XYZ file of C-alpha atoms in Angstrom:
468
model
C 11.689 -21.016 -15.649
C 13.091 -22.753 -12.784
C 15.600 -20.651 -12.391
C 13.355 -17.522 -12.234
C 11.482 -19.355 -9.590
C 14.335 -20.007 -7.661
C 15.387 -16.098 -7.884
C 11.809 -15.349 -6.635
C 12.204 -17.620 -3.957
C 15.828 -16.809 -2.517
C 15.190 -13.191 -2.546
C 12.094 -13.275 -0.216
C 14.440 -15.395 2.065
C 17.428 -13.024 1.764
C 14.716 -10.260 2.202
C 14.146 -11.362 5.995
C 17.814 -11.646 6.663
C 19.093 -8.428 4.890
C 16.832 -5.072 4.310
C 19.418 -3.787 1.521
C 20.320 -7.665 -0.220
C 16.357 -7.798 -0.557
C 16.166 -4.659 -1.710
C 18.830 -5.213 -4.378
C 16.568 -8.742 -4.827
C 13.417 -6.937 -5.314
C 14.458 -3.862 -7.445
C 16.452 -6.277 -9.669
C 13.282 -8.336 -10.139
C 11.675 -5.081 -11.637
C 13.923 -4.741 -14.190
C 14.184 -8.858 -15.227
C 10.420 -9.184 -15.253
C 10.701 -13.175 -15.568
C 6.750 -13.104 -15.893
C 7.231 -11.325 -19.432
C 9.484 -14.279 -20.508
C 7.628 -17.095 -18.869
C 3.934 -16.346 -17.922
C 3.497 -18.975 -15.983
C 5.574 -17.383 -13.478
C 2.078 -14.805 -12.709
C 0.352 -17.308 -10.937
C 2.836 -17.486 -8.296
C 2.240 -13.050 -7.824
C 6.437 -12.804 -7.934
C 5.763 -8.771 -7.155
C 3.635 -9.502 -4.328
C 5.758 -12.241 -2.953
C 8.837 -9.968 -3.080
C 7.054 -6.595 -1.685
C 5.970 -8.955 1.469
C 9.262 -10.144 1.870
C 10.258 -6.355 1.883
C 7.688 -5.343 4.298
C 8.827 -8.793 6.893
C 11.815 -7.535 6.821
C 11.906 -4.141 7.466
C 9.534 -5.005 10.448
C 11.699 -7.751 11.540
C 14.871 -5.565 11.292
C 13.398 -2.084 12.039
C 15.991 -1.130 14.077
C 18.940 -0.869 11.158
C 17.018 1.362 9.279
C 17.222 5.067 8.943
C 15.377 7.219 11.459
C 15.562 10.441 9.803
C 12.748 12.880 9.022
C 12.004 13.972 5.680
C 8.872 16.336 4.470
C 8.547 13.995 1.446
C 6.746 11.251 3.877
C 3.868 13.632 4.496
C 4.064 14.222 0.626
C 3.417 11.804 -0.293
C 0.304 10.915 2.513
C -1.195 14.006 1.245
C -0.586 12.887 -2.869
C -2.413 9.426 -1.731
C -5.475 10.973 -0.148
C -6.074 13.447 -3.017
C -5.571 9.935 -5.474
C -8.278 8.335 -2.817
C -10.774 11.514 -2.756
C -10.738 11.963 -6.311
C -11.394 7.750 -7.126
C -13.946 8.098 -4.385
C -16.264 10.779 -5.471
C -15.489 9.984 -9.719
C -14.975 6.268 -9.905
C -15.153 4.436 -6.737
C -15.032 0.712 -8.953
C -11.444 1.775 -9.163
C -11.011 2.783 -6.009
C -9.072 -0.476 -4.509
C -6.963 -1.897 -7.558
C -5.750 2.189 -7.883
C -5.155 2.771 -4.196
C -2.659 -0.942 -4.192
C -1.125 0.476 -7.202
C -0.138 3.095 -5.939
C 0.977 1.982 -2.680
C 2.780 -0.650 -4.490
C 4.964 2.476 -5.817
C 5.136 4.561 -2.805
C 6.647 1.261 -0.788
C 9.761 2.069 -3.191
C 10.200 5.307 -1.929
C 10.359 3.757 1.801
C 12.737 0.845 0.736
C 14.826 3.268 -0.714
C 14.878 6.081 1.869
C 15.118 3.925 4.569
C 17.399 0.949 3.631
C 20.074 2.940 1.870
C 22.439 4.429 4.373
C 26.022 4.680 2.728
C 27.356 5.787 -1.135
C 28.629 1.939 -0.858
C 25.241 0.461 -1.166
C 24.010 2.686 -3.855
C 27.257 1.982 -6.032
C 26.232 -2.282 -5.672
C 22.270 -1.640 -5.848
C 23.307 0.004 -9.487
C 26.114 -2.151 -10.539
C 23.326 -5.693 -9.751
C 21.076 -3.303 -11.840
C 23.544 -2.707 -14.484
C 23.762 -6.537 -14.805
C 20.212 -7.432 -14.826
C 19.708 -5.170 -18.012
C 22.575 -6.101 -19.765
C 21.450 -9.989 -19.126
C 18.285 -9.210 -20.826
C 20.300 -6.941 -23.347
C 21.881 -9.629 -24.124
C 19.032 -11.912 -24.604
C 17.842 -9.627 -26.904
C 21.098 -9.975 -29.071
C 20.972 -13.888 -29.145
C 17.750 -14.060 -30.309
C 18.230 -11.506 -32.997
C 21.253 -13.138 -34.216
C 19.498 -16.774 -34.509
C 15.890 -15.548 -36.029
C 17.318 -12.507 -37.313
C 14.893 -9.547 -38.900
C 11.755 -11.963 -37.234
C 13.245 -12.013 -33.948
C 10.051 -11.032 -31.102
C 13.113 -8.553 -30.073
C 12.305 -6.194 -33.686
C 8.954 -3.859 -34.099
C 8.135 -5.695 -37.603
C 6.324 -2.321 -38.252
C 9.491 0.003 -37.895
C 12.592 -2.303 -37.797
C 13.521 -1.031 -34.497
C 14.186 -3.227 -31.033
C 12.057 -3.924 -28.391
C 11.812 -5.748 -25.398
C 8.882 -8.084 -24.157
C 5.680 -7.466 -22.331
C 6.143 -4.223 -19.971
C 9.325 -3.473 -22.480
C 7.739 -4.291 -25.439
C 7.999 -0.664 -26.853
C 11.212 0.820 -28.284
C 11.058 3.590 -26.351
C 10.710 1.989 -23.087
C 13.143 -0.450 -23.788
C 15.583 2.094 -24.981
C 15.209 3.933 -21.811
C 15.455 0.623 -19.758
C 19.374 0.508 -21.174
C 20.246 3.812 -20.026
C 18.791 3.508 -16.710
C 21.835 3.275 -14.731
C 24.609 4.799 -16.353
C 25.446 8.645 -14.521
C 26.736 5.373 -11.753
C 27.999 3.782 -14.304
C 30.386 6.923 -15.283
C 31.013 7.441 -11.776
C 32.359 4.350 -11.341
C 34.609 5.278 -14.195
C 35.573 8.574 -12.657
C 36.310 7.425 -9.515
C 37.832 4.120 -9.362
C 41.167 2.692 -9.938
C 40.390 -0.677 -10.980
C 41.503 -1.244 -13.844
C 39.450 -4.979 -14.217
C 36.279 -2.911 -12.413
C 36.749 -0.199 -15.359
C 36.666 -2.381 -17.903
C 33.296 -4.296 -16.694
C 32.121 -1.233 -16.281
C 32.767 0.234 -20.543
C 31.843 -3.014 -21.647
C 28.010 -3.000 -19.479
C 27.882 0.413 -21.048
C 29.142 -0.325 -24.529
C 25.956 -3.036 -24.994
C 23.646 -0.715 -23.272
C 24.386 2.072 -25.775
C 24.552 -0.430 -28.582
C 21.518 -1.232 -27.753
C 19.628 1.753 -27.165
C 21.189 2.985 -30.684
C 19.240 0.246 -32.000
C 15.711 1.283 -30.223
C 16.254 4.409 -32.316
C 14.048 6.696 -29.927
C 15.077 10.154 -29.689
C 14.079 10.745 -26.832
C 15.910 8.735 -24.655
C 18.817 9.421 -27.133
C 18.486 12.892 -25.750
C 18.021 11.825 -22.375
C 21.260 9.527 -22.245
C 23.241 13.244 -24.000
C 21.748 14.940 -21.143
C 23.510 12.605 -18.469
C 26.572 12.586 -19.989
C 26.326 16.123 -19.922
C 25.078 16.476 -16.940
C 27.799 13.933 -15.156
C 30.768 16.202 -16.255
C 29.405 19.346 -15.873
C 27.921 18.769 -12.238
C 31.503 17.038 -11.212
C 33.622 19.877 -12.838
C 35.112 22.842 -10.633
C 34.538 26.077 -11.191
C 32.000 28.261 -10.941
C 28.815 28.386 -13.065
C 30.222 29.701 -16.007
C 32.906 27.241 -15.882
C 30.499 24.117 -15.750
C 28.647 25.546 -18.769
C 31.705 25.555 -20.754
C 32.662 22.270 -19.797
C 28.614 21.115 -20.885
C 29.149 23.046 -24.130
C 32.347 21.375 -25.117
C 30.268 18.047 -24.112
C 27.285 18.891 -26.406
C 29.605 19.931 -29.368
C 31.489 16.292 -29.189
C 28.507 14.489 -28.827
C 27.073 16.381 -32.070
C 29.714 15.532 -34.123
C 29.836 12.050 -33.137
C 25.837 12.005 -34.679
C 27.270 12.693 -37.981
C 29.152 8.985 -38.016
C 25.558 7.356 -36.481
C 23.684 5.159 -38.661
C 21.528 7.409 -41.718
C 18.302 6.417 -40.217
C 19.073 7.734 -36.865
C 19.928 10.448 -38.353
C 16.898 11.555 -39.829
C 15.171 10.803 -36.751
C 17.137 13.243 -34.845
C 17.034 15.681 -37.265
C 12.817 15.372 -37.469
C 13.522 16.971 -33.137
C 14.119 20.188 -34.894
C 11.208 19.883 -36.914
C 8.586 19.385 -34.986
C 6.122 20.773 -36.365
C 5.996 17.973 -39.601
C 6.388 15.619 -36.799
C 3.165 13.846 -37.078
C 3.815 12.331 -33.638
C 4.618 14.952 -31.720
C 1.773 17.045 -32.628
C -0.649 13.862 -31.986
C 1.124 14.513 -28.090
C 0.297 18.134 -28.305
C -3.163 17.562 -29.129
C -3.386 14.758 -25.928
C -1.872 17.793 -24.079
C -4.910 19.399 -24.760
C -7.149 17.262 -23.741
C -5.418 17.062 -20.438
C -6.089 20.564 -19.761
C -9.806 20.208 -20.929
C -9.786 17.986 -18.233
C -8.606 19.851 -15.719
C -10.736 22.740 -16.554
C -13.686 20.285 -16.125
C -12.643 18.852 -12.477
C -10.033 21.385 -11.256
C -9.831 20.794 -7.494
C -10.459 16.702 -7.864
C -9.033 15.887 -11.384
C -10.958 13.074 -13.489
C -9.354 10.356 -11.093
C -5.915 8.127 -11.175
C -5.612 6.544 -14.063
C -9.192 7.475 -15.449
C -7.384 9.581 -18.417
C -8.357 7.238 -20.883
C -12.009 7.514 -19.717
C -12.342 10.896 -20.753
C -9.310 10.470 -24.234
C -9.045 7.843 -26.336
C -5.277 8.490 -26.670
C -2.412 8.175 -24.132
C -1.390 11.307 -22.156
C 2.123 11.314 -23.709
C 3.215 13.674 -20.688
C 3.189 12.276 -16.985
C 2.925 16.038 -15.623
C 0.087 16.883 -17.906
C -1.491 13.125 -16.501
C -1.319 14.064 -13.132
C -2.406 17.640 -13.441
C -5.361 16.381 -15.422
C -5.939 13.090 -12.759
C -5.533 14.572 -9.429
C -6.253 18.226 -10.192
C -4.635 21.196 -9.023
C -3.804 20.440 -5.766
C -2.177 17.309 -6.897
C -0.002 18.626 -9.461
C 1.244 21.400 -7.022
C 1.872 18.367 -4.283
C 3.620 16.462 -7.081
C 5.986 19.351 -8.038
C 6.638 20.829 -4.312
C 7.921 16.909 -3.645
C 10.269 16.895 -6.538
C 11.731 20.321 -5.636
C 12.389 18.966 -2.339
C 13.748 16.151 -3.746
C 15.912 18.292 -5.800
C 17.481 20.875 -2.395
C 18.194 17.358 -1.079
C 21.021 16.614 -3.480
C 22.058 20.365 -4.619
C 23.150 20.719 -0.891
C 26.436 19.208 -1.892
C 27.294 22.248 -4.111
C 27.000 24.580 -0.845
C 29.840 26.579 -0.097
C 30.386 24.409 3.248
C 30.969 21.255 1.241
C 34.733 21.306 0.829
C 35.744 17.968 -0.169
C 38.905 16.158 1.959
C 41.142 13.863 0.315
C 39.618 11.537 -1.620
C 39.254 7.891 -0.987
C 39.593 4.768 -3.151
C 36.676 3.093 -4.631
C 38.421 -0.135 -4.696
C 39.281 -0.069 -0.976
C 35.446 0.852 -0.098
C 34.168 -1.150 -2.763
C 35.949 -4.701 -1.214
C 35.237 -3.416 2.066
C 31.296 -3.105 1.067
C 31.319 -6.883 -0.102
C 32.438 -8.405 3.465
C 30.770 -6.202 5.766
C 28.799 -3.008 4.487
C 27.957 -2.521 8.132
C 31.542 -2.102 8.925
C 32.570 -0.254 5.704
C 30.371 2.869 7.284
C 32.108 2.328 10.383
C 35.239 2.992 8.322
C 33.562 5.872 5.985
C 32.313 7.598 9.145
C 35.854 6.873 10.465
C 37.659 8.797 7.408
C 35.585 11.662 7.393
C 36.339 12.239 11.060
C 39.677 11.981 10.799
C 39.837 14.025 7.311
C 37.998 16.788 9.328
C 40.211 16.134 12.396
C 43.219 17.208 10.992
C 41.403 20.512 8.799
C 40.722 21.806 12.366
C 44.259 21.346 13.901
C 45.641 23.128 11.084
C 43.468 26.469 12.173
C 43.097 26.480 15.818
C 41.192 29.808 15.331
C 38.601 28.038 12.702
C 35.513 26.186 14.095
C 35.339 22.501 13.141
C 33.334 22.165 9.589
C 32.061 19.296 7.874
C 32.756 18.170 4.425
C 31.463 15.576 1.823
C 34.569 13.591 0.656
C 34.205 13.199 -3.118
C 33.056 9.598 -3.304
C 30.427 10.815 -1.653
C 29.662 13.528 -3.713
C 30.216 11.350 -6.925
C 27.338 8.874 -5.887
C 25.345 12.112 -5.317
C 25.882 13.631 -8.293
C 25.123 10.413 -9.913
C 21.785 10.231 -8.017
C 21.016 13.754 -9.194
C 21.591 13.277 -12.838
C 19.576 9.684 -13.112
C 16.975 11.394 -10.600
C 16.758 14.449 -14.055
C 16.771 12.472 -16.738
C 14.033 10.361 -15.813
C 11.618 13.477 -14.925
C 13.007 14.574 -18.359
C 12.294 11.227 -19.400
C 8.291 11.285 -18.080
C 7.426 14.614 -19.563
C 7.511 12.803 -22.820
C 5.977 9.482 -21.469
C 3.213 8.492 -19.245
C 4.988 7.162 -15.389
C 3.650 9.615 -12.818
C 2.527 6.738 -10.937
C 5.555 4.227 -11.803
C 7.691 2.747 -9.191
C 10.596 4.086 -10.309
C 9.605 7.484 -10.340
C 9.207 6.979 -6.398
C 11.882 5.151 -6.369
C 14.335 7.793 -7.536
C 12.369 10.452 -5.052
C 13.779 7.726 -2.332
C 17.180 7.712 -4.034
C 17.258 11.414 -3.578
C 15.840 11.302 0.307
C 18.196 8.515 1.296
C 21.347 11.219 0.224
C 19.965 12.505 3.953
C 21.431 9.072 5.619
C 24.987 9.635 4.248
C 25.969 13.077 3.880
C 27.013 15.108 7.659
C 24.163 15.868 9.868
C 25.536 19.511 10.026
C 25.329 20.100 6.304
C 22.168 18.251 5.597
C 19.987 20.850 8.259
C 21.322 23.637 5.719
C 19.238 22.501 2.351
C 20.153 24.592 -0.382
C 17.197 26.204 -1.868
C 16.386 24.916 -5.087
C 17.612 28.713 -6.992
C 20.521 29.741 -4.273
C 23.221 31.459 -5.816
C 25.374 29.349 -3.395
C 24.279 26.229 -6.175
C 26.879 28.115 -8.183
C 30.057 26.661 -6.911
């Protein structure tokens, strides 16, 4: 306990020193939840204390962080006032615990957008990540090994793991393990470290091991979508290309089901079955209900987080939540900002995106530890010279501007983890979770690294120039 209170403490000091160390402090903090271990802790309000560290210290330094403009800010405004008018006119009670909830969540979208500036940072925000869930991974492992099948860490009802308080569902816990891995394989990809590859397999060997052992399909799905996803967005070729390249992908990863444990198994092989499924069709029917509701309130909704005033039963589908909370208006608000979200990051599949030579994740990785500051200095430097020289070679061409391919790793990376979690949310209920703003700020911050030139040219969303 004392050391989660000194964690708490040290961050909200780093916080007023460093934007991004506090960041790293305060997103890290999310994923340890020291309250759920020791709830104690609650009385000292370690979320609160961190988010006003946050907000100190982007006031204090306000001039290091990004000025750019981004249509998501008024977005979001909008998504907030139709949460407020919808509280307001169908449960005002709620009104000021909802509206801090959900500014709680938007403030991750700012940190995000505004702190992150250079691939760098977003490689050690992930790898600190990485850690913190494999610390409480491995928690998880040491208790089951000492109390065995009556371990807190097993659902005595199915034999499956599980985390504690927030985490204490298979499925969420599952999905905390695979959180950061499309950075995980990039890391892999791109690096020639040998010691930072191998710290890298073995996080993601216990992660997997783990999530294997939550036994929920559908973040087993989820994790073969990223790995999918990963290779096939990274390939080179044209459309059809990366499609073959997925294929071969899904056909490995099907015959490497057939040597998973018999009970996983049959719960993969219940997916295809769905209609026997006796919990998906109890989603279905909460499906229903969510329209019900929106055919009852369609321009307001019912109100945020009023779904379980109207149904007993949990929404099971964070799209069919909002639609049903905020109304019509919201929904559409909700889906225009994750489409913009989405031309954000497809930008680096444009035609103008020609990659120079690429550049060594150990080099940038060392440089990012002493002075991330100065590693952009040298980034920036690189990418002028790589461009430099592309331009001398073709007096008659005009100067273009490319994304070297670290860059477009960590973007690639952002895009998959950014998809699997909105794949992720259709089946679960966190339209209002921080992290589903905090990935829309993921995706907005690619603006504060990637050339000015390029990033005024968004792809649309269904461009054929996508198809690279």
């Amino acid at each position: 306990m004392i050391i989660a209170i000194g964690y708490y403490v040290i961050s909200f000091l780093v916080s007023l020193i460093s934007p991004f160390w506090g960041l790293v402090g305060f997103v890290c903090s999310l994923l340890l939840r020291f309250q759920d271990h020791f709830p104690q802790i609650t009385a000292m309000k370690p979320f609160t204390l961190l988010l006003l560290g946050m907000i100190l210290s982007c006031m204090i330094n306000y001039k290091s962080l990004s000025k750019a403009n981004w249509l998501q800010d008024k977005l979001l405004l909008f998504l907030f006032a139709i949460s407020i008018i919808g509280l307001l006119l169908l449960a005002p009670g709620t009104l000021i615990n909802e509206a801090y909830l959900f500014l709680c969540s938007l403030s991750l979208y700012y940190f995000a957008s505004r702190i992150l500036k250079t691939p760098q940072q977003f490689i050690i925000l992930f790898l600190c990540m990485a850690a913190s869930i494999c610390y409480i991974g491995y928690i998880a492992i040491e208790d089951i090994a000492i109390n065995g099948d009556k371990s807190i860490y097993i659902d005595q009802r199915s034999g499956r793991w599980q985390g504690l308080g927030y985490y204490k569902n298979s499925n969420e816990f599952g999905q905390l393990m695979i959180t950061t891995i499309p950075f995980l394989i990039a890391i892999l990809l791109v690096s020639k470290n040998i010691l930072l590859k191998l710290f890298t397999f073995s996080m993601m060997a216990l992660m997997v091991f783990i999530m294997i052992k939550c036994a929920s399909r559908t973040v087993i799905i989820t994790l073969a979508l990223m790995i999918i996803g990963s290779f096939m967005l990274r390939g080179k070729g044209r459309l059809f290309k990366k499609m073959a390249i997925g294929g071969g992908i899904a056909g490995l990863m099907l015959v490497s089901l057939s040597f998973m444990p018999g009970h996983i198994q049959e719960r993969m092989g219940t997916v295809l079955d769905a209609n026997e499924d006796a919990s998906f069709q109890g989603r279905t029917r909460s499906w229903g209900y969510g329209l019900d509701m929106l055919s009852w309130y369609p321009l307001t909704g019912v109100g945020k987080n009023q779904w379980q005033e109207y149904h007993g039963l949990a929404p099971h589908n964070s799209y069919i939540q909002i639609m049903a909370e905020l109304g019509i208006f919201g929904i559409w608000i909700f889906l225009w900002l994750l489409m913009r979200s989405y031309s954000q990051t497809l930008i680096i599949f444009s035609n103008q995106s020609n990659s120079p030579p690429e550049e060594s994740l150990n080099e940038v990785f060392s440089d990012t530890l002493n002075n991330t500051a100065a590693n952009q200095d040298y980034h920036d430097s690189n990418l002028a010279l790589a461009e430099k020289e592309i331009e001398n070679s073709d007096g008659d061409c005009e100067k273009q501007q490319f994304i070297d391919n670290y860059s477009k790793t960590i973007t690639i990376a952002i895009l998959v983890t950014f998809s699997a979690w909105l794949f992720y949310i259709f089946l679960g209920n966190q339209g209002y979770s921080v992290w589903t703003y905090f990935y829309i700020g993921l995706c907005a911050a690619v603006k504060n690294y990637l050339p000015e030139s390029i990033t005024e040219k968004e792809v649309p969303l269904f461009s054929n120039e996508n198809q690279v």
